[in-house]
PDB file of C-alpha atoms and ligand atoms in Angstrom:
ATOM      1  CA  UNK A 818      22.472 -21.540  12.599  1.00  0.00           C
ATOM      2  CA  UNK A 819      22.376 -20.899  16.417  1.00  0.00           C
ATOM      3  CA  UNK A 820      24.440 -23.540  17.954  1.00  0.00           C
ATOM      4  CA  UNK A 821      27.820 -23.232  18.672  1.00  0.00           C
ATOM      5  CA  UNK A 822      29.937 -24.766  15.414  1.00  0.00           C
ATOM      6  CA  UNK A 823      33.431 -25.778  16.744  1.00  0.00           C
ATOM      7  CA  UNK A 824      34.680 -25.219  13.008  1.00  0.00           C
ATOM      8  CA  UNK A 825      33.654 -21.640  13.229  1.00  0.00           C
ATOM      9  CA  UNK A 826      34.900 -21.141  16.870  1.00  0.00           C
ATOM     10  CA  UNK A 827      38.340 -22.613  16.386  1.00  0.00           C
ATOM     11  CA  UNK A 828      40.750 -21.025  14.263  1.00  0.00           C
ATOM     12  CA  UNK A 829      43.813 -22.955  12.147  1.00  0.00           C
ATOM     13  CA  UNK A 830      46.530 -21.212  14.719  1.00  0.00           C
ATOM     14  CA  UNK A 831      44.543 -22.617  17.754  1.00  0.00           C
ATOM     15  CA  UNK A 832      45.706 -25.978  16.662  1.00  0.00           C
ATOM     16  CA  UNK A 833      49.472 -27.637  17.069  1.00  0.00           C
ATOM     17  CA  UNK A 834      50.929 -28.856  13.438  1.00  0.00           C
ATOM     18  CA  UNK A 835      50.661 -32.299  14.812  1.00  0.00           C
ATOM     19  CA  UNK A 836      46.868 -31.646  15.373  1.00  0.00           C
ATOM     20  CA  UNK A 837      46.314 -29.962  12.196  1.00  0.00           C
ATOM     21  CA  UNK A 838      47.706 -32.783   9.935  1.00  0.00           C
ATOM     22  CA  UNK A 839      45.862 -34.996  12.055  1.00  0.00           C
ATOM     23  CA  UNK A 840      42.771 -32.929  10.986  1.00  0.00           C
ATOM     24  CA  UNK A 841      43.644 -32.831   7.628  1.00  0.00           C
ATOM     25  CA  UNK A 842      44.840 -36.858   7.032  1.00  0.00           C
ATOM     26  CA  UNK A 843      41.225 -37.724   8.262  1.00  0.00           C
ATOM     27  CA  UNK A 844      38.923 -35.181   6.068  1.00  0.00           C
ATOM     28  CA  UNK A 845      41.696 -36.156   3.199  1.00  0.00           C
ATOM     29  CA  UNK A 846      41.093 -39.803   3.655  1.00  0.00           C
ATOM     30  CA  UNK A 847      37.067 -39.373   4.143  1.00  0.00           C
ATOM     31  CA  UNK A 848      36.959 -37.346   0.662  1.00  0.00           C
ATOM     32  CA  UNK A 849      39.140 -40.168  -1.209  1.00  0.00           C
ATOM     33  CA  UNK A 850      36.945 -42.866   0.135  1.00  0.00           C
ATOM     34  CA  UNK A 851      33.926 -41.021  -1.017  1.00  0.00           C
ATOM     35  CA  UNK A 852      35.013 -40.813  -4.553  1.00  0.00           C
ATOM     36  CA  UNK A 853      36.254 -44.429  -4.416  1.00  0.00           C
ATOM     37  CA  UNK A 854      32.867 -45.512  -3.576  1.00  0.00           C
ATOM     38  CA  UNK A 855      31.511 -43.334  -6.049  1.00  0.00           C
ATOM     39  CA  UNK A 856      33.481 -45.471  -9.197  1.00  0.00           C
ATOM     40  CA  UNK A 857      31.102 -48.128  -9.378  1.00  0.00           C
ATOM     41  CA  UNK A 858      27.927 -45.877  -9.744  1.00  0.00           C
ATOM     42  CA  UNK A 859      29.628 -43.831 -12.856  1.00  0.00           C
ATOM     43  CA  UNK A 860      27.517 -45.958 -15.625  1.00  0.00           C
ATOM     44  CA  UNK A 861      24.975 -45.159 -18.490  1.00  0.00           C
ATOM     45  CA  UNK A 862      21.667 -44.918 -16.727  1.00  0.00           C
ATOM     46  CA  UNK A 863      22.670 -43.029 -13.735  1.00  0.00           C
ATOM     47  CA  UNK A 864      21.493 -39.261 -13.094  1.00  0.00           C
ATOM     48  CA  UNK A 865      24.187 -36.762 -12.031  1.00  0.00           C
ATOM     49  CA  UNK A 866      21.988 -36.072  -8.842  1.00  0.00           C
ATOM     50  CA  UNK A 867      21.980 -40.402  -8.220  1.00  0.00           C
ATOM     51  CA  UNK A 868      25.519 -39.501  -7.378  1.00  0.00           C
ATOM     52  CA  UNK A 869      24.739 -36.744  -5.563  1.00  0.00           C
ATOM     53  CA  UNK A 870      22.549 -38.643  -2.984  1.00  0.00           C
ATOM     54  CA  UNK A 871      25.307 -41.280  -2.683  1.00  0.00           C
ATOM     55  CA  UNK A 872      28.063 -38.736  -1.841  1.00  0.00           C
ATOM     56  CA  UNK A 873      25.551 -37.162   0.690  1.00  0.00           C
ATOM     57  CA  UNK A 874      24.889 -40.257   1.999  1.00  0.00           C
ATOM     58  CA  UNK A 875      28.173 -41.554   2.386  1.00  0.00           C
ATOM     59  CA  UNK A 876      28.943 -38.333   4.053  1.00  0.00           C
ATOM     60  CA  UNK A 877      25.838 -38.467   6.884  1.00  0.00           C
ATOM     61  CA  UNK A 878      26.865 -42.263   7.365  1.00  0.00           C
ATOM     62  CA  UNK A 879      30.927 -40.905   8.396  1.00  0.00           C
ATOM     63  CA  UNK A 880      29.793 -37.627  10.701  1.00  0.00           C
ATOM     64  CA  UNK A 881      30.953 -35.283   7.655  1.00  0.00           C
ATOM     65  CA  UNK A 882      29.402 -32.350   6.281  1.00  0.00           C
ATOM     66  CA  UNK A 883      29.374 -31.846   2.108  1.00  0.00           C
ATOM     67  CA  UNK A 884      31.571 -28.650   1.958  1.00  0.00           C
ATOM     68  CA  UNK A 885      29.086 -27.394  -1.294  1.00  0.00           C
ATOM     69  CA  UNK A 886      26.071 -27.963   0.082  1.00  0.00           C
ATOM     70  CA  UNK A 887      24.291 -24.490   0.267  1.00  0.00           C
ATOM     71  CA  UNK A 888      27.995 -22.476  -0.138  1.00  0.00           C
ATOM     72  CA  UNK A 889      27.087 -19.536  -1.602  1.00  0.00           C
ATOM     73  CA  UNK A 890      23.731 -20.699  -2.798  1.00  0.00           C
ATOM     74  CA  UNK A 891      25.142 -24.186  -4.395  1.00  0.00           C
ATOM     75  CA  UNK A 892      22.722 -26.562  -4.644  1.00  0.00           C
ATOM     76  CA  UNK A 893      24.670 -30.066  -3.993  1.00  0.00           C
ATOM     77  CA  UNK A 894      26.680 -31.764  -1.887  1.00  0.00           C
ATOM     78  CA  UNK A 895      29.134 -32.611  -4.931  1.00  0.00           C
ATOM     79  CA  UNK A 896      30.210 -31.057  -8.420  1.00  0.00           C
ATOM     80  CA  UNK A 897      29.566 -33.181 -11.392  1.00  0.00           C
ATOM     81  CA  UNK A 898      31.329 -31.594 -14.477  1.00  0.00           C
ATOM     82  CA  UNK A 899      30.476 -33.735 -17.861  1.00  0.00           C
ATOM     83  CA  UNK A 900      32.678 -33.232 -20.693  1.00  0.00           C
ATOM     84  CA  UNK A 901      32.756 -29.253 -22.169  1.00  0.00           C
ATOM     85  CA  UNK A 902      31.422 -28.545 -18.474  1.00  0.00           C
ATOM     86  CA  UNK A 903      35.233 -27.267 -16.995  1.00  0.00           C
ATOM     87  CA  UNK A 904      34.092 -27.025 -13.215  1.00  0.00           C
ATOM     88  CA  UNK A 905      30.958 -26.478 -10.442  1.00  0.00           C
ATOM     89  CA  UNK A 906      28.324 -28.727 -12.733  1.00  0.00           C
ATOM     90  CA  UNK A 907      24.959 -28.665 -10.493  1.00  0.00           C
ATOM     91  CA  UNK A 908      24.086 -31.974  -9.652  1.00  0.00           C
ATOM     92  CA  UNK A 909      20.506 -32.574 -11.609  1.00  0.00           C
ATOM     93  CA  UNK A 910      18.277 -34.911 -14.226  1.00  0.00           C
ATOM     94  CA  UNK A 911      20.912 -34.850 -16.718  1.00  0.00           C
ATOM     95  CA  UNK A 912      21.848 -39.268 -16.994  1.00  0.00           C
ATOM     96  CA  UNK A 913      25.362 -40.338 -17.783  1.00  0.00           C
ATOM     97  CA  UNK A 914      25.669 -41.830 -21.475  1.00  0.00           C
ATOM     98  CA  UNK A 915      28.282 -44.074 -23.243  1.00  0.00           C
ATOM     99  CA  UNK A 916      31.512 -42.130 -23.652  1.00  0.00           C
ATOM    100  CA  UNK A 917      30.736 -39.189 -21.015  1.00  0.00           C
ATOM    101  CA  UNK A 918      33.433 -37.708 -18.966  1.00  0.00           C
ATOM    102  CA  UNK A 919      32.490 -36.319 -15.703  1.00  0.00           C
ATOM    103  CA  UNK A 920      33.996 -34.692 -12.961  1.00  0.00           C
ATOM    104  CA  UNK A 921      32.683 -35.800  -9.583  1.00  0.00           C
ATOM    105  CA  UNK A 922      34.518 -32.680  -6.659  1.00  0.00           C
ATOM    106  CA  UNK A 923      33.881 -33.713  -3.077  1.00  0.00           C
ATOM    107  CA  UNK A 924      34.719 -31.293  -0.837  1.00  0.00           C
ATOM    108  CA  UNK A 925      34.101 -32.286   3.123  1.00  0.00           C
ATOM    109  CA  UNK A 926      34.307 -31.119   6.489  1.00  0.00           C
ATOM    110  CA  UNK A 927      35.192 -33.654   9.431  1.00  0.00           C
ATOM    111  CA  UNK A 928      35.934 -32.353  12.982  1.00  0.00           C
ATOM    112  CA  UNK A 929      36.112 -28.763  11.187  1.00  0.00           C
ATOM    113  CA  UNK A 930      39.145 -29.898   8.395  1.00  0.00           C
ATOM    114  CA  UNK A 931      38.483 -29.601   4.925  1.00  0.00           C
ATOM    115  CA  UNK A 932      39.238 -32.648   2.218  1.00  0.00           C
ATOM    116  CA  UNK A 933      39.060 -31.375  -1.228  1.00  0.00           C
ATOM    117  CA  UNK A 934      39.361 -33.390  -4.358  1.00  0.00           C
ATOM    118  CA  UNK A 935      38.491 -34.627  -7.863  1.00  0.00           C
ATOM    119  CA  UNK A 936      38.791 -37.000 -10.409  1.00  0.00           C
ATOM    120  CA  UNK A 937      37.463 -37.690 -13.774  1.00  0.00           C
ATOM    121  CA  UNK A 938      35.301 -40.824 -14.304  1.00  0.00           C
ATOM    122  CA  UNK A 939      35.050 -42.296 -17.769  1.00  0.00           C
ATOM    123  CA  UNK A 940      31.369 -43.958 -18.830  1.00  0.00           C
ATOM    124  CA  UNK A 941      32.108 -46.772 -20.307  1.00  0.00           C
ATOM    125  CA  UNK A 942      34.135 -46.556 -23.386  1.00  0.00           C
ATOM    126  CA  UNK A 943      35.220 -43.382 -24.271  1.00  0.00           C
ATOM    127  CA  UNK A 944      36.976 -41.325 -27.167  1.00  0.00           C
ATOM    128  CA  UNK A 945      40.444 -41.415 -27.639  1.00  0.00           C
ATOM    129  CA  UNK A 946      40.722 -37.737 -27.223  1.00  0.00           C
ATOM    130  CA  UNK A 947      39.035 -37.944 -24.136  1.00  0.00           C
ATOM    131  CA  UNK A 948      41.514 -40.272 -22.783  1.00  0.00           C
ATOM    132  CA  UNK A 949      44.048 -38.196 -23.927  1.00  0.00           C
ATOM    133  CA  UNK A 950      42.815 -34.992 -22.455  1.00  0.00           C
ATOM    134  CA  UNK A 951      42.212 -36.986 -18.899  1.00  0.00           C
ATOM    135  CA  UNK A 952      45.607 -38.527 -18.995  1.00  0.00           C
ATOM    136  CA  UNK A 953      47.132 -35.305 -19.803  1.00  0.00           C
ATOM    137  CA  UNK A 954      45.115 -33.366 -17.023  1.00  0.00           C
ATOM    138  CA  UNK A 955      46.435 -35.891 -14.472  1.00  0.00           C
ATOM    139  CA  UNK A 956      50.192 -35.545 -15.271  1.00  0.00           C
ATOM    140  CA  UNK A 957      49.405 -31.963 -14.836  1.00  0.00           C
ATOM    141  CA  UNK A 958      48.473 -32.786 -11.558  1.00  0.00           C
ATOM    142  CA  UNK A 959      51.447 -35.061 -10.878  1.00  0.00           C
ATOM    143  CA  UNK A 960      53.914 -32.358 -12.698  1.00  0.00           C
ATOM    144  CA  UNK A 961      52.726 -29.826 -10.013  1.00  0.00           C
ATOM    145  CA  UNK A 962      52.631 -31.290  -7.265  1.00  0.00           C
ATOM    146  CA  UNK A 963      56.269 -32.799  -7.539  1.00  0.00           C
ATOM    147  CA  UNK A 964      57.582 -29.352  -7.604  1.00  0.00           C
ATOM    148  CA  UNK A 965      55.815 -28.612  -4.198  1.00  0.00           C
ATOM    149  CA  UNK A 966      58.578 -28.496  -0.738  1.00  0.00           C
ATOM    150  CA  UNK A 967      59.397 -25.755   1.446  1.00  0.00           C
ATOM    151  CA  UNK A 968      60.976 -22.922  -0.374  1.00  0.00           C
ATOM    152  CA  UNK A 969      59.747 -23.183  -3.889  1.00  0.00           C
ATOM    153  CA  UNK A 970      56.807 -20.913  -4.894  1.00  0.00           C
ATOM    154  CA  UNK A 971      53.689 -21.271  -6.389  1.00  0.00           C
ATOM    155  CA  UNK A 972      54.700 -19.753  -9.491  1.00  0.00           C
ATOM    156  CA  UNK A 973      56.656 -22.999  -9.848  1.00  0.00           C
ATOM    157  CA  UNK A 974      53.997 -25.004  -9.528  1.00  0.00           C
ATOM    158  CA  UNK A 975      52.330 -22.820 -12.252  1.00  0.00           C
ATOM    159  CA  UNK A 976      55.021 -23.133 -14.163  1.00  0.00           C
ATOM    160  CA  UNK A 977      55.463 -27.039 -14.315  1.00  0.00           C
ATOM    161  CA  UNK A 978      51.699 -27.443 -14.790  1.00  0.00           C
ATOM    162  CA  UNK A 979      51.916 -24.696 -17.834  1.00  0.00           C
ATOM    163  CA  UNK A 980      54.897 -26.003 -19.663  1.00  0.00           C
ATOM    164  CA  UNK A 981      53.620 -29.920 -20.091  1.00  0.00           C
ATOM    165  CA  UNK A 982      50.052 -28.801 -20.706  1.00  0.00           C
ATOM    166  CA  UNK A 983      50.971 -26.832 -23.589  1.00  0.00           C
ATOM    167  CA  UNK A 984      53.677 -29.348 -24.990  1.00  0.00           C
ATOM    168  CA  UNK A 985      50.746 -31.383 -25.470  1.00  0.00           C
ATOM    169  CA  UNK A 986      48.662 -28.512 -27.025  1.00  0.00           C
ATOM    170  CA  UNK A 987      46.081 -28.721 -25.108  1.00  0.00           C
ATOM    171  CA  UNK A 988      45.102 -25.006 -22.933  1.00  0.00           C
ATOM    172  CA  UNK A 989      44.492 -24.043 -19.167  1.00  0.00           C
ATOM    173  CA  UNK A 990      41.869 -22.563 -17.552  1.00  0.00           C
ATOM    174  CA  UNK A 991      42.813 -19.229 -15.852  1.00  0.00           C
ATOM    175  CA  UNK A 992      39.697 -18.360 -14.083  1.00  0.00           C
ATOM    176  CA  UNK A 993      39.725 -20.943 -11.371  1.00  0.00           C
ATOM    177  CA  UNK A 994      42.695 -21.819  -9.254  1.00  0.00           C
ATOM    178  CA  UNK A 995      43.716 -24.348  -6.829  1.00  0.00           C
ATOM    179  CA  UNK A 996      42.961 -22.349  -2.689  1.00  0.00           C
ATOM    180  CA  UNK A 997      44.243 -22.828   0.485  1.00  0.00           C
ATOM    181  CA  UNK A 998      42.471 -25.022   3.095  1.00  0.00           C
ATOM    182  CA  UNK A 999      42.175 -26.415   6.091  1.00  0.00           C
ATOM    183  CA  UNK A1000      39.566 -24.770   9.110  1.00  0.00           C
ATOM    184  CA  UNK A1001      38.670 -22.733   6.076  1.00  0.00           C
ATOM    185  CA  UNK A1002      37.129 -23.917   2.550  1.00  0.00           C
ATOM    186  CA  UNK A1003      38.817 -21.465   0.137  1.00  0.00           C
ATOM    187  CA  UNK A1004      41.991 -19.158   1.590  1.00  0.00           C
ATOM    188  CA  UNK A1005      45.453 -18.011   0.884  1.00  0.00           C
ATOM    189  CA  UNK A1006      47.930 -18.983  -1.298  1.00  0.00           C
ATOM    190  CA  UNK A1007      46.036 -18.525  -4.775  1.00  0.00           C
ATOM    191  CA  UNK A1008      47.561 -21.907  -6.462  1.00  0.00           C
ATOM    192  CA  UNK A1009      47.504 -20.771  -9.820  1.00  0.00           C
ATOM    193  CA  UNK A1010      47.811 -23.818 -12.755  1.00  0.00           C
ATOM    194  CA  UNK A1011      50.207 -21.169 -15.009  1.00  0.00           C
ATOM    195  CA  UNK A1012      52.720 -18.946 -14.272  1.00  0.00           C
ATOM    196  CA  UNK A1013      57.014 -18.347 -14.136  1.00  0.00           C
ATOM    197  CA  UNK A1014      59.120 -20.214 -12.313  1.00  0.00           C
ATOM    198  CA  UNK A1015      60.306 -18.815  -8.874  1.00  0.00           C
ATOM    199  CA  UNK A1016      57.421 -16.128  -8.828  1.00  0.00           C
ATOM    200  CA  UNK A1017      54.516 -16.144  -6.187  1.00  0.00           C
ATOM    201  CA  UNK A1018      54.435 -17.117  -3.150  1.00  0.00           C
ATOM    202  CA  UNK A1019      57.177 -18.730  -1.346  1.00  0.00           C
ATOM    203  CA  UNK A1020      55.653 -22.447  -0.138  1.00  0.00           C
ATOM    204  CA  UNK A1021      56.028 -23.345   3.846  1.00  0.00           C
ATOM    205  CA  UNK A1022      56.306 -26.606   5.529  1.00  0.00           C
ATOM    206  CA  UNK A1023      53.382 -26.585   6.723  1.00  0.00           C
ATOM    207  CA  UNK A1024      51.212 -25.193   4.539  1.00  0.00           C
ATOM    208  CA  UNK A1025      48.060 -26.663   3.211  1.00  0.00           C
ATOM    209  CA  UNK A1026      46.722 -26.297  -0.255  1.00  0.00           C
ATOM    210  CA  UNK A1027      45.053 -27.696  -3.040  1.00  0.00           C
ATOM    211  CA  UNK A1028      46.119 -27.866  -6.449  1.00  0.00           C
ATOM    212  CA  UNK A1029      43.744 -28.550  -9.467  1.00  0.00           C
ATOM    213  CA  UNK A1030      44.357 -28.113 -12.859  1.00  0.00           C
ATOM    214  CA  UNK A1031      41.245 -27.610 -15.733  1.00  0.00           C
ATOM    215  CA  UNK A1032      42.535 -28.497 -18.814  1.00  0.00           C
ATOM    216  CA  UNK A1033      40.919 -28.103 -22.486  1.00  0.00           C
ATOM    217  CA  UNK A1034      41.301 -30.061 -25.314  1.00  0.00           C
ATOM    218  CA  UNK A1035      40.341 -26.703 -27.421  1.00  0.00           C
ATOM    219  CA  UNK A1036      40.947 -22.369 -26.240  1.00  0.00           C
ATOM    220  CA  UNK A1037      41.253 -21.350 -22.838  1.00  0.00           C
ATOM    221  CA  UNK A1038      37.970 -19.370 -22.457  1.00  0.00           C
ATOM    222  CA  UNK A1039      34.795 -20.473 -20.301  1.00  0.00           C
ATOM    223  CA  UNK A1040      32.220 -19.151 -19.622  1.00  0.00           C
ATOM    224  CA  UNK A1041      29.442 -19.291 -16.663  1.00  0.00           C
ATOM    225  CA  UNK A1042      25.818 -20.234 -17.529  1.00  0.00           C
ATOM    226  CA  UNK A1043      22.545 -18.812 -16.341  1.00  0.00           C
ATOM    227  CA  UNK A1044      22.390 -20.839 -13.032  1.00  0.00           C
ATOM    228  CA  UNK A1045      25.463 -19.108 -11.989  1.00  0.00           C
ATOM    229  CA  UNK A1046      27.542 -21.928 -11.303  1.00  0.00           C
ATOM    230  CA  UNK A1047      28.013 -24.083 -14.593  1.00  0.00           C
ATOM    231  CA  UNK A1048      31.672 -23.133 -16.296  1.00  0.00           C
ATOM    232  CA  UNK A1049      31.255 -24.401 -19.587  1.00  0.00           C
ATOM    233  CA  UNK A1050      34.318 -23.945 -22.649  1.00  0.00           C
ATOM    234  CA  UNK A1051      33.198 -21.351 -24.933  1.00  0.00           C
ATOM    235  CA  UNK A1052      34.182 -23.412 -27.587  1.00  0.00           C
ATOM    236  CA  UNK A1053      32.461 -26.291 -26.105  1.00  0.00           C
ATOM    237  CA  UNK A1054      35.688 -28.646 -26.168  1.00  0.00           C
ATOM    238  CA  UNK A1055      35.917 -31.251 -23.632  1.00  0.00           C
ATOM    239  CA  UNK A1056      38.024 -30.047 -20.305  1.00  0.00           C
ATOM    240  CA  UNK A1057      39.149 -32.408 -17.695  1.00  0.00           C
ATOM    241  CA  UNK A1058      40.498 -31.917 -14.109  1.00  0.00           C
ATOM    242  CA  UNK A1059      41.974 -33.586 -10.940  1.00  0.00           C
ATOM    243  CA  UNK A1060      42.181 -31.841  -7.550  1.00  0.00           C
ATOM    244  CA  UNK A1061      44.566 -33.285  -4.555  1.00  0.00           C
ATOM    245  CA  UNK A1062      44.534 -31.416  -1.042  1.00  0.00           C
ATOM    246  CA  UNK A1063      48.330 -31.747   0.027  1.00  0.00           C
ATOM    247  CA  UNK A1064      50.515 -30.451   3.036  1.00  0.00           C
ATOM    248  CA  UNK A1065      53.967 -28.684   2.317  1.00  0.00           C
ATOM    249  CA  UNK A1066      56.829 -30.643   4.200  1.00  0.00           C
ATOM    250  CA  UNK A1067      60.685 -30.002   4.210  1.00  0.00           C
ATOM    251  CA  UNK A1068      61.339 -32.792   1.871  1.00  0.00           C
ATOM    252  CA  UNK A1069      58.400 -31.996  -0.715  1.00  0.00           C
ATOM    253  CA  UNK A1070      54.683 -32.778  -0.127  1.00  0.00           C
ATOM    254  CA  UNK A1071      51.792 -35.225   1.544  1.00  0.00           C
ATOM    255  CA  UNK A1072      48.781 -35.859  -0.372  1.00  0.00           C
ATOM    256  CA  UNK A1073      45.743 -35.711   2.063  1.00  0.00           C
ATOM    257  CA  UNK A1074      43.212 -37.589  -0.269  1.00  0.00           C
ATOM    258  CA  UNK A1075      45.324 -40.323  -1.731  1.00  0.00           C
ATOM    259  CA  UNK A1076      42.774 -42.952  -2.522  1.00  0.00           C
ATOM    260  CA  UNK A1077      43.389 -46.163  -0.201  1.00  0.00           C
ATOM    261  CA  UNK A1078      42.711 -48.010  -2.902  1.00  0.00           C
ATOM    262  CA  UNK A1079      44.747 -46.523  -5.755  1.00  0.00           C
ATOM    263  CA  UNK A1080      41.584 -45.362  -7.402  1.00  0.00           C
ATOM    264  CA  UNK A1081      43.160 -41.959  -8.226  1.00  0.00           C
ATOM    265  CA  UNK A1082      45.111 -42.925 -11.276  1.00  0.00           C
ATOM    266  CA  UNK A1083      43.288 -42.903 -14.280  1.00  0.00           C
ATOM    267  CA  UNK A1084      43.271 -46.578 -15.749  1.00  0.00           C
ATOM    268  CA  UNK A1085      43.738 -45.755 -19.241  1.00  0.00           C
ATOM    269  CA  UNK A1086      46.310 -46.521 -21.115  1.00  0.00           C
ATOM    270  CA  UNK A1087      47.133 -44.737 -24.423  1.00  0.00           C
ATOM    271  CA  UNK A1088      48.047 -47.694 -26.924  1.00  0.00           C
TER     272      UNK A1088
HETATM  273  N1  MF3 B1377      35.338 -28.192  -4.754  1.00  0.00           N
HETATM  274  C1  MF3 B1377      35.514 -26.972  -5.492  1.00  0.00           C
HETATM  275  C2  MF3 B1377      36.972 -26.606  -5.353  1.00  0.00           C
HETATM  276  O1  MF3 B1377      37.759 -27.414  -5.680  1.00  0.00           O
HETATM  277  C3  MF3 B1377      34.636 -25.878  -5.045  1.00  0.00           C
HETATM  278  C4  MF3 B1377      33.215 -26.147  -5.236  1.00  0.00           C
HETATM  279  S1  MF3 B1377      32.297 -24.857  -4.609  1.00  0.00           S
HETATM  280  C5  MF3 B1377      30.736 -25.321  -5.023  1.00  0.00           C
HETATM  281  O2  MF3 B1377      37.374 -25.605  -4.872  1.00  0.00           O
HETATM  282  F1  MF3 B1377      29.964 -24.540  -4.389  1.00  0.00           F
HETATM  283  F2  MF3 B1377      30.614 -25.248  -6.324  1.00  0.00           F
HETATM  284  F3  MF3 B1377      30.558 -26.553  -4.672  1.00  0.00           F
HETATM  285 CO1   CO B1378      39.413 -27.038  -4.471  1.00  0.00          CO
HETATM  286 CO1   CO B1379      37.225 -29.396  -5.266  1.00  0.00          CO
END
């Protein structure tokens, strides 16, 4: 690179709050509408790298920039996670069958701000388990982030996430952890998806994070393949997660990639 990238040359305290959630609402509203688009294309037949293209597409077409593409050697503009797969999935040849689960992570940059989040995507009927596990990944979510104003901690977050998880026997992934954003991709505070109550890091209005539980149906332990990238369960039970990128306010929280059209919920009801 040898031109001048305003994201590089302007730093998060350069930038008012006003202008900074400004930032943020936009890249936050780009990444939900790029996963909303992406719901109709989750079917049997498709390749992971199909979706890939799309994302990338949709991304050129609305003046972002996939975060993943070429960070630290990543070879995608998306993650797509299917079933034991816990996080980072290459996009590739591999084509989505009957009863999959799959991750799809967009992470982009507009004007410099980072939007970060994911969802699972169900292909065509799936398991009962499955739709257990993704129901109970997003209440994780939910549990965590209602927790989040200024003056709690991150440990709290940990802790509300930890506590409903394993209620519902089902274990959390302690290798990857939700990351501060904004100007930056990954930064301060560590948002860990375990922990004790009123430990960590005191939140801030103001503060910008993500928060993104991975959570197993089986043990705790993953493992990374041969490409690097791939965390897979070591006891190759299906994992699920949901990522939000939120601010920290007085009252409690804003989500930054609420989908517009309430396409963030998972669907599925447990009968
Ligand atoms: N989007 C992921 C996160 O939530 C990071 C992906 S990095 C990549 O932090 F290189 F694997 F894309
Ligand atoms: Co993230
Ligand atoms: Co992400």
């Amino acid at each position: 690179m040898s031109t001048v990238d305003q994201s590089v040359t302007l730093k998060e305290e350069d930038f008012s709050l006003d202008e900074r959630l400004e930032g943020m609402r936009l890249a936050g509203l780009l990444t939900a509408q790029t996963l909303d688009m992406l719901v109709e294309h989750v079917a049997p037949g498709m390749r992971t790298d199909d979706l890939d293209k799309l994302a990338f597409e949709f991304a050129m077409d609305h003046d972002c920039i996939p975060a993943p593409l070429n960070y630290r050697g990543f070879k995608g503009s998306i993650c797509t996670s299917l079933n034991h797969v816990v996080c980072h999935g290459i996009p590739g040849a591999r084509t989505l069958k009957e009863g999959d689960i799959i991750n799809l992570d967009v992470t982009l940059i507009k004007n410099g701000w980072h939007g970060d989040s994911s969802r699972m995507f169900p292909v065509g009927e799936i398991s009962r388990k499955a739709e257990r596990l993704i129901n109970i990944t997003y209440e994780c979510l939910m549990r965590g982030l209602n927790v989040v104003k200024d003056g709690a901690t991150t440990g709290d977050i940990g802790h509300a996430i930890q506590t409903y998880a394993e209620s519902e026997n089902c274990s959390i992934v302690r290798e990857f952890c939700g990351h501060g954003l904004g100007r930056v991709f990954h930064t301060k505070p560590n948002i860990l998806h375990y922990g004790e109550a009123g430990r960590g890091t005191r939140l801030e209005s103001g503060m910008f994070f993500t928060i993104e539980p991975m959570i197993n149906l089986g043990r705790p332990d993953v493992k990374v393949l041969g490409d690097g990238w791939t965390a897979v369960t070591r006891d190759k039970s299906l994992s699920a997660q949901f990522e939000h990128s939120i601010a920290v306010t007085d009252t409690g929280f804003e989500i930054f990639t609420k989908s517009p059209k309430n396409l963030d919920t998972p669907p599925y009801k447990l009968t």
